Short mmCIF file of C-alpha atoms and ligand atoms in Angstrom, two decimals:
data_model
loop_
_atom_site.label_atom_id
_atom_site.label_comp_id
_atom_site.label_asym_id
_atom_site.label_seq_id
_atom_site.Cartn_x
_atom_site.Cartn_y
_atom_site.Cartn_z
CA MET J 84 118.07 54.24 113.79
CA ALA J 85 116.50 54.57 110.39
CA GLU J 86 118.78 55.62 107.55
CA ALA J 87 118.41 58.91 105.75
CA THR J 88 115.06 58.92 104.03
CA PRO J 89 113.59 61.07 101.28
CA LEU J 90 110.49 61.44 103.47
CA TYR J 91 109.98 64.48 105.66
CA ASP J 92 111.25 63.75 109.13
CA THR J 93 107.96 64.85 110.72
CA TYR J 94 107.08 61.42 112.13
CA ALA J 95 108.96 59.33 114.70
CA ARG J 96 107.91 56.06 113.15
CA ALA J 97 108.11 52.62 114.74
CA THR J 98 110.13 50.19 112.63
CA LEU J 99 107.14 48.04 111.76
CA ARG J 100 106.04 47.41 108.19
CA PHE J 101 102.58 46.00 107.75
CA GLU J 102 101.67 44.28 104.56
CA ARG J 103 98.17 43.01 105.22
CA GLY J 104 95.24 43.39 107.56
CA GLU J 105 92.49 40.99 108.56
CA GLY J 106 89.82 42.27 110.95
CA VAL J 107 91.57 43.39 114.14
CA TRP J 108 94.90 41.96 113.00
CA LEU J 109 97.79 43.52 111.10
CA ILE J 110 100.43 41.28 109.55
CA THR J 111 104.00 42.42 108.89
CA GLU J 112 106.10 41.76 105.80
CA THR J 113 107.71 38.91 107.73
CA GLY J 114 104.37 37.39 108.73
CA GLU J 115 104.18 38.51 112.35
CA ARG J 116 100.64 39.17 113.59
CA TYR J 117 99.76 42.21 115.68
CA LEU J 118 96.46 42.78 117.45
CA ASP J 119 95.47 46.27 116.35
CA PHE J 120 93.93 48.36 119.15
CA GLY J 121 95.08 51.55 117.41
CA ALA J 122 93.06 51.12 114.20
CA GLY J 123 95.21 53.71 112.40
CA VAL J 124 94.29 56.28 115.07
CA ALA J 125 90.59 55.42 115.34
CA VAL J 126 90.19 55.28 111.56
CA ASN J 127 89.69 51.59 110.73
CA SER J 128 86.29 51.56 112.39
CA LEU J 129 85.36 48.24 110.74
CA GLY J 130 88.82 46.72 111.00
CA HIS J 131 91.03 45.72 108.10
CA GLY J 132 89.74 44.19 104.90
CA HIS J 133 86.07 44.34 105.86
CA PRO J 134 84.37 42.48 102.98
CA HIS J 135 81.55 45.00 102.58
CA LEU J 136 83.99 47.92 102.28
CA VAL J 137 86.33 46.03 99.93
CA GLU J 138 83.38 45.15 97.73
CA ALA J 139 82.09 48.75 97.70
CA LEU J 140 85.51 50.13 96.72
CA LYS J 141 86.13 47.53 94.03
CA THR J 142 82.69 47.97 92.51
CA GLN J 143 83.08 51.75 92.35
CA ALA J 144 86.65 51.43 91.02
CA ASP J 145 85.25 49.71 87.94
CA LYS J 146 82.79 52.56 87.30
CA VAL J 147 84.30 56.01 87.83
CA TRP J 148 86.89 57.34 90.30
CA HIS J 149 86.66 61.09 90.09
CA VAL J 150 84.57 63.68 88.28
CA SER J 151 84.94 66.86 90.46
CA ASN J 152 82.24 68.98 92.01
CA ILE J 153 81.46 70.64 88.70
CA TYR J 154 78.94 67.81 88.32
CA GLU J 155 76.38 66.13 90.51
CA VAL J 156 77.74 63.15 92.41
CA PRO J 157 74.90 60.77 93.32
CA GLY J 158 76.96 59.07 96.05
CA GLN J 159 77.28 62.43 97.83
CA GLU J 160 73.55 62.96 97.84
CA THR J 161 72.83 59.48 99.19
CA PHE J 162 75.54 59.76 101.83
CA ALA J 163 74.49 63.27 102.89
CA SER J 164 70.80 62.29 103.14
CA ARG J 165 71.67 59.34 105.31
CA LEU J 166 73.88 61.45 107.58
CA ALA J 167 71.18 64.10 107.85
CA GLU J 168 68.57 61.45 108.59
CA ALA J 169 70.70 59.99 111.39
CA THR J 170 71.74 63.30 112.99
CA PHE J 171 70.76 66.90 113.81
CA ALA J 172 72.08 68.07 110.43
CA ASP J 173 70.32 69.35 107.32
CA LYS J 174 73.39 70.09 105.20
CA VAL J 175 76.69 68.31 104.58
CA PHE J 176 79.99 69.32 102.94
CA PHE J 177 82.45 66.52 102.13
CA THR J 178 86.20 66.82 102.69
CA ASN J 179 89.24 64.55 102.55
CA SER J 180 90.36 64.85 106.16
CA GLY J 181 89.47 65.92 109.65
CA ALA J 182 91.33 69.22 109.52
CA GLU J 183 89.44 70.16 106.36
CA ALA J 184 86.15 69.26 108.01
CA LEU J 185 87.11 71.64 110.83
CA GLU J 186 88.13 74.35 108.36
CA CYS J 187 84.69 74.05 106.82
CA ALA J 188 83.07 74.16 110.27
CA ILE J 189 84.97 77.31 111.24
CA LYS J 190 84.24 79.01 107.92
CA THR J 191 80.56 78.04 108.19
CA ALA J 192 80.29 79.61 111.67
CA ARG J 193 81.99 82.84 110.60
CA ARG J 194 79.98 83.05 107.45
CA TYR J 195 76.73 82.55 109.40
CA HIS J 196 77.31 85.73 111.36
CA PHE J 197 78.52 87.58 108.26
CA HIS J 198 75.37 86.46 106.46
CA ASN J 199 73.27 87.76 109.37
CA GLY J 200 74.90 91.19 109.23
CA HIS J 201 77.59 90.64 111.86
CA PRO J 202 80.95 90.36 110.10
CA GLU J 203 82.64 91.42 113.37
CA LYS J 204 81.60 88.13 114.95
CA PHE J 205 84.36 85.79 113.87
CA HIS J 206 86.06 84.75 117.10
CA ILE J 207 86.03 81.08 118.02
CA ILE J 208 86.58 79.91 121.59
CA THR J 209 88.24 76.55 122.17
CA PHE J 210 89.52 74.59 125.19
CA ALA J 211 93.00 73.87 126.48
CA GLY J 212 94.24 70.49 125.30
CA ALA J 213 92.15 70.67 122.13
CA PHE J 214 93.33 69.10 118.89
CA HIS J 215 91.60 70.08 115.69
CA GLY J 216 94.19 69.27 113.02
CA ARG J 217 97.42 70.60 111.48
CA THR J 218 96.38 73.27 108.99
CA LEU J 219 97.22 76.88 109.82
CA GLY J 220 93.62 77.46 110.91
CA THR J 221 93.26 74.33 112.98
CA ILE J 222 96.59 74.73 114.82
CA ALA J 223 95.35 78.20 115.82
CA ALA J 224 92.09 76.61 117.00
CA GLY J 225 93.92 73.87 118.89
CA GLY J 226 96.13 76.48 120.50
CA GLN J 227 98.95 74.08 121.38
CA ALA J 228 102.31 75.87 121.43
CA LYS J 229 104.19 72.81 120.18
CA TYR J 230 102.16 72.79 116.94
CA LEU J 231 102.21 76.58 116.44
CA GLU J 232 105.90 77.26 117.01
CA GLY J 233 107.86 78.45 114.00
CA PHE J 234 104.93 78.72 111.62
CA GLY J 235 104.49 82.48 111.72
CA PRO J 236 101.76 84.43 113.47
CA LYS J 237 98.88 82.35 114.79
CA ALA J 238 95.78 82.85 112.65
CA PRO J 239 93.64 85.51 114.32
CA GLY J 240 90.27 84.98 115.94
CA PHE J 241 90.95 81.96 118.16
CA TYR J 242 90.78 82.20 121.93
CA GLN J 243 91.24 79.46 124.45
CA VAL J 244 89.98 78.83 127.96
CA PRO J 245 90.93 76.09 130.45
CA PHE J 246 89.29 72.67 129.96
CA GLY J 247 85.90 72.51 131.69
CA ASP J 248 86.07 76.08 133.03
CA MET J 249 82.61 77.61 132.56
CA ALA J 250 83.44 80.84 134.40
CA ALA J 251 86.50 81.46 132.22
CA LEU J 252 84.43 80.70 129.14
CA LYS J 253 81.75 83.22 130.09
CA ASP J 254 84.47 85.82 130.72
CA ALA J 255 86.03 85.15 127.32
CA ILE J 256 82.83 85.71 125.34
CA THR J 257 82.62 89.14 123.70
CA GLU J 258 80.55 90.90 121.04
CA GLU J 259 82.97 89.38 118.52
CA THR J 260 82.44 85.77 119.53
CA ALA J 261 80.95 83.61 116.77
CA ALA J 262 81.14 80.09 118.13
CA ILE J 263 82.39 77.65 120.71
CA LEU J 264 84.34 74.68 119.37
CA ILE J 265 84.85 71.55 121.47
CA GLU J 266 85.64 67.83 121.22
CA PRO J 267 83.09 65.89 123.34
CA ILE J 268 86.04 63.68 124.27
CA GLN J 269 89.52 65.12 123.80
CA GLY J 270 91.47 62.43 121.98
CA GLU J 271 95.04 63.56 121.34
CA SER J 272 95.45 65.13 124.76
CA GLY J 273 94.58 61.95 126.65
CA ILE J 274 90.95 60.79 126.31
CA ARG J 275 89.52 63.55 128.45
CA VAL J 276 85.73 63.19 128.55
CA VAL J 277 83.73 66.42 128.70
CA PRO J 278 80.97 65.90 131.30
CA LYS J 279 77.44 65.68 129.89
CA GLU J 280 76.33 68.58 132.07
CA PHE J 281 79.07 70.79 130.65
CA LEU J 282 77.92 70.12 127.08
CA GLN J 283 74.35 70.87 128.15
CA GLU J 284 75.47 74.16 129.70
CA LEU J 285 77.38 75.01 126.51
CA ARG J 286 74.26 74.42 124.45
CA ALA J 287 72.19 76.65 126.74
CA LEU J 288 74.84 79.38 126.72
CA CYS J 289 75.08 79.35 122.93
CA ASP J 290 71.28 79.57 122.63
CA GLU J 291 71.15 82.44 125.10
CA LEU J 292 73.88 84.46 123.38
CA GLY J 293 73.23 83.57 119.74
CA LEU J 294 76.51 81.68 119.36
CA LEU J 295 77.02 78.55 117.32
CA LEU J 296 78.11 75.32 118.97
CA ILE J 297 80.63 73.41 116.87
CA LEU J 298 81.52 69.85 117.86
CA ASP J 299 84.68 68.16 116.68
CA GLU J 300 83.65 64.51 116.46
CA VAL J 301 86.45 63.55 114.11
CA GLN J 302 87.67 60.95 116.61
CA SER J 303 84.63 60.38 118.86
CA GLY J 304 82.10 59.94 116.06
CA VAL J 305 80.71 57.15 113.89
CA GLY J 306 79.91 54.67 116.64
CA ARG J 307 83.20 55.03 118.54
CA THR J 308 81.48 55.67 121.89
CA GLY J 309 78.56 53.30 121.37
CA LYS J 310 76.26 56.01 119.98
CA LEU J 311 76.52 57.21 116.40
CA PHE J 312 77.98 60.45 117.78
CA ALA J 313 79.36 61.06 121.28
CA HIS J 314 77.23 64.14 121.91
CA GLU J 315 74.11 61.96 121.83
CA TRP J 316 75.01 60.75 125.34
CA SER J 317 74.32 64.29 126.59
CA GLY J 318 71.06 64.75 124.71
CA ILE J 319 72.22 68.00 123.08
CA GLU J 320 72.68 68.83 119.43
CA PRO J 321 75.34 71.05 117.89
CA ASP J 322 74.83 73.60 115.11
CA ILE J 323 77.86 72.37 113.21
CA MET J 324 79.90 69.17 113.49
CA ALA J 325 83.16 67.99 111.97
CA VAL J 326 83.54 64.28 111.22
CA ALA J 327 86.32 62.20 109.63
CA LYS J 328 88.50 59.25 110.71
CA GLY J 329 86.02 56.39 111.30
CA ILE J 330 83.54 57.64 108.69
CA GLY J 331 85.80 56.37 105.89
CA GLY J 332 86.98 53.19 107.60
CA GLY J 333 90.45 53.88 106.14
CA PHE J 334 89.48 55.76 103.01
CA PRO J 335 90.44 59.44 103.51
CA ILE J 336 87.16 61.28 103.81
CA GLY J 337 85.65 63.82 106.17
CA ALA J 338 82.45 65.78 106.45
CA CYS J 339 81.15 69.00 107.90
CA LEU J 340 77.53 68.73 109.03
CA ALA J 341 75.34 71.72 109.83
CA THR J 342 71.79 72.81 110.43
CA ALA J 343 70.18 74.68 107.54
CA ALA J 344 70.33 77.90 109.58
CA ALA J 345 74.04 77.54 110.40
CA ALA J 346 74.92 76.74 106.78
CA ALA J 347 72.82 79.56 105.32
CA GLY J 348 75.84 81.70 104.46
CA MET J 349 77.65 78.97 102.56
CA VAL J 350 76.24 79.86 99.18
CA ALA J 351 77.65 78.97 95.76
CA GLY J 352 81.30 79.90 95.42
CA THR J 353 82.07 80.36 99.12
CA HIS J 354 83.85 77.05 99.64
CA GLY J 355 85.11 74.08 97.69
CA SER J 356 87.36 71.07 97.39
CA THR J 357 88.68 69.29 94.31
CA TYR J 358 88.55 65.79 95.75
CA GLY J 359 85.96 66.28 98.50
CA GLY J 360 83.09 63.83 98.02
CA ASN J 361 84.69 61.94 95.18
CA PRO J 362 82.86 58.79 94.03
CA LEU J 363 85.38 56.35 95.53
CA GLY J 364 85.16 58.00 98.93
CA MET J 365 81.38 58.20 98.81
CA ALA J 366 81.08 54.52 97.93
CA VAL J 367 83.18 53.57 100.93
CA GLY J 368 81.49 56.06 103.27
CA ASN J 369 78.07 54.76 102.33
CA ALA J 370 79.29 51.21 102.93
CA VAL J 371 80.59 52.18 106.39
CA LEU J 372 77.16 53.59 107.20
CA ASP J 373 75.47 50.38 106.01
CA VAL J 374 77.32 48.55 108.75
CA VAL J 375 77.36 51.15 111.54
CA LEU J 376 73.64 51.92 111.15
CA GLY J 377 72.85 48.22 110.91
CA GLU J 378 70.73 46.45 113.50
CA GLY J 379 72.61 45.87 116.75
CA PHE J 380 75.94 47.42 115.73
CA LEU J 381 76.02 50.17 118.36
CA THR J 382 74.78 47.75 121.03
CA HIS J 383 77.71 45.53 120.10
CA VAL J 384 80.11 48.46 120.68
CA GLN J 385 78.55 49.09 124.09
CA ASP J 386 78.73 45.39 125.01
CA VAL J 387 82.40 45.01 124.05
CA SER J 388 83.12 48.27 125.84
CA LEU J 389 81.90 46.64 129.05
CA VAL J 390 84.31 43.75 128.58
CA PHE J 391 87.11 46.29 128.20
CA ARG J 392 86.04 48.40 131.15
CA GLN J 393 85.80 45.42 133.48
CA GLY J 394 89.12 44.01 132.29
CA LEU J 395 90.87 47.37 132.52
CA ALA J 396 89.43 48.08 135.99
CA SER J 397 90.75 44.72 137.16
CA LEU J 398 94.17 45.50 135.66
CA GLN J 399 94.21 48.85 137.40
CA ASP J 400 93.39 47.11 140.72
CA ARG J 401 96.18 44.61 140.28
CA PHE J 402 98.76 47.01 138.83
CA PRO J 403 98.36 50.27 140.78
CA ASP J 404 102.12 50.76 140.36
CA ILE J 405 101.67 50.82 136.56
CA ILE J 406 98.13 52.09 135.86
CA GLU J 407 96.71 55.23 137.45
CA GLU J 408 93.35 55.63 135.78
CA ILE J 409 91.04 54.29 133.06
CA ARG J 410 89.16 56.86 130.99
CA GLY J 411 86.79 57.14 128.07
CA GLU J 412 83.52 55.97 126.60
CA GLY J 413 82.66 53.02 124.40
CA LEU J 414 85.73 51.94 122.45
CA MET J 415 87.54 55.24 122.90
CA LEU J 416 89.49 54.31 125.99
CA GLY J 417 92.55 55.69 127.74
CA VAL J 418 94.94 54.08 130.18
CA LYS J 419 96.74 56.73 132.22
CA ALA J 420 100.05 55.28 133.27
CA VAL J 421 101.98 55.78 136.50
CA VAL J 422 105.23 54.85 134.76
CA PRO J 423 106.24 56.77 131.62
CA ALA J 424 103.56 55.87 129.05
CA ALA J 425 106.30 55.34 126.44
CA ASP J 426 107.73 52.47 128.55
CA LEU J 427 104.34 50.82 128.87
CA LEU J 428 103.63 51.32 125.16
CA LYS J 429 106.94 49.67 124.29
CA ALA J 430 106.05 46.66 126.47
CA ILE J 431 102.60 46.53 124.88
CA ARG J 432 104.14 46.45 121.42
CA GLY J 433 106.45 43.74 122.70
CA GLN J 434 103.30 41.67 123.22
CA HIS J 435 102.33 42.29 119.58
CA LEU J 436 99.53 44.60 120.63
CA LEU J 437 99.19 48.02 118.98
CA ALA J 438 97.96 51.06 120.91
CA ILE J 439 98.32 54.81 120.40
CA PRO J 440 100.14 57.31 122.58
CA ALA J 441 98.25 60.42 123.74
CA GLY J 442 98.97 63.43 125.95
CA ASP J 443 98.82 63.38 129.76
CA ASN J 444 100.81 60.12 129.95
CA VAL J 445 97.89 58.21 128.47
CA ILE J 446 97.80 55.26 126.09
CA ARG J 447 94.77 55.16 123.80
CA LEU J 448 92.89 51.97 123.04
CA VAL J 449 90.72 52.59 119.99
CA PRO J 450 90.21 49.15 118.42
CA PRO J 451 88.05 48.47 115.39
CA LEU J 452 84.39 48.65 116.45
CA THR J 453 83.90 45.18 115.00
CA ILE J 454 86.15 43.63 117.66
CA THR J 455 84.65 40.59 119.40
CA ALA J 456 84.57 40.03 123.17
CA GLU J 457 87.07 37.22 122.67
CA GLU J 458 89.50 39.48 120.82
CA ALA J 459 89.04 42.11 123.53
CA ARG J 460 89.99 39.53 126.18
CA GLU J 461 93.02 38.49 124.13
CA GLY J 462 94.13 42.13 124.07
CA LEU J 463 93.56 42.48 127.82
CA ALA J 464 95.71 39.41 128.43
CA ARG J 465 98.49 40.99 126.35
CA LEU J 466 98.11 44.25 128.27
CA GLU J 467 98.48 42.32 131.50
CA ARG J 468 101.68 40.67 130.29
CA ALA J 469 102.97 44.10 129.25
CA ALA J 470 102.22 45.47 132.74
CA GLN J 471 104.07 42.50 134.26
CA THR J 472 107.07 43.19 132.01
CA VAL J 473 107.18 46.83 133.06
CA ARG J 474 106.86 45.85 136.73
CA ALA J 475 109.67 43.31 136.41
CA SER J 476 111.98 45.81 134.74
CA GLN J 477 111.19 48.35 137.47
CA ALA J 478 112.09 45.79 140.12
CA ALA J 479 115.33 45.02 138.33
CA ALA J 480 116.29 48.69 138.04
C1 LIG G 154 92.52 63.45 113.97
C2 LIG G 154 91.75 64.62 114.43
C3 LIG G 154 91.65 65.79 113.67
C4 LIG G 154 92.41 65.99 112.39
O1 LIG G 154 92.09 65.07 111.41
P1 LIG G 154 93.07 64.89 110.14
O2 LIG G 154 92.35 63.91 109.29
O3 LIG G 154 94.38 64.40 110.66
O4 LIG G 154 93.19 66.23 109.50
C5 LIG G 154 90.84 66.81 114.15
N1 LIG G 154 90.17 66.68 115.30
C6 LIG G 154 90.24 65.58 116.06
C7 LIG G 154 89.45 65.50 117.32
C8 LIG G 154 91.04 64.51 115.66
O5 LIG G 154 91.13 63.42 116.43
#
């Protein structure tokens, strides 16, 4: 066990200390190399030490780090224009994290109805298993008891219906409903993909009732599924979208994107952030976009995804006693275990492969999007050895 630490005890950390990263590899203080299929929880979208990102950060570091939003920040304007150009959005607000992007999204939706003369419309409907962050607002939105317990009354105005339950959703909508908030693929609760048809029905329902559709693409966005944003697979567009994680490639930034209509209430003075959109973050974010929007990048993600899917399907066939199901899209994949996922994860780490636990007894594989087919196969081989280890220890027990 770790000794007493001055750090909050909020994390059950693995006793691994990484000193350096190179592409899909992380290297410990003692020089051991780990293949990183966790990417800092789907954050290091371009892997570790990507030369273009390092260059962008270093160049900006020599110019100016921070000026605040009292002044114009050219990097914000460039970044926002590029995001708007590539998506449904007209307007962008920059944050430092996913939860803050969601806070902005929720405030934007409420403010839209207020602006249109309906201050009573402030309720947001979300789905069981959702994860939207750890602020007081986003734990209320996520609705998970384990994150709400002991933190006082849940922030009002958040209602939850079962995952994928259209009838329950329709029942839950009232005159006070402002918006529906959903992750196109639930990440934390086990890579649960929302069917395309369901997203299309949500869009139609919102249009019919004058509600706003908010997508949380903090984890599924920025190329993770092989499209720039996961909702593109369904052909629909949201009114508001929260983005973070992969958009900064490891630099802590987030963004709330909205249509001009949805953002109409967010006038001067209604919202703000000291650090949000600071020049360092904007330099890195723009550099991430250079790569992700580059020729062939998303096709590469789709191609490597196929290597994974075939390899994982074969593993599932050969290890039905260990692996129950493979889930996900692109490089946002989940392995639902038959055995306790913690046991499988431990064996995986034993093979110097890093993956991320999720709910529903699932292990997440969210490697850097820059991973090659060869590196994917190396990871699959390690996964196979991990499955063998778990099987052997089961036989011995
Ligand atoms: C990680 C995550 C968040 C919260 O992001 P933070 O940067 O930790 O605040 C919100 N929504 C989803 C879907 C996430 O995966």
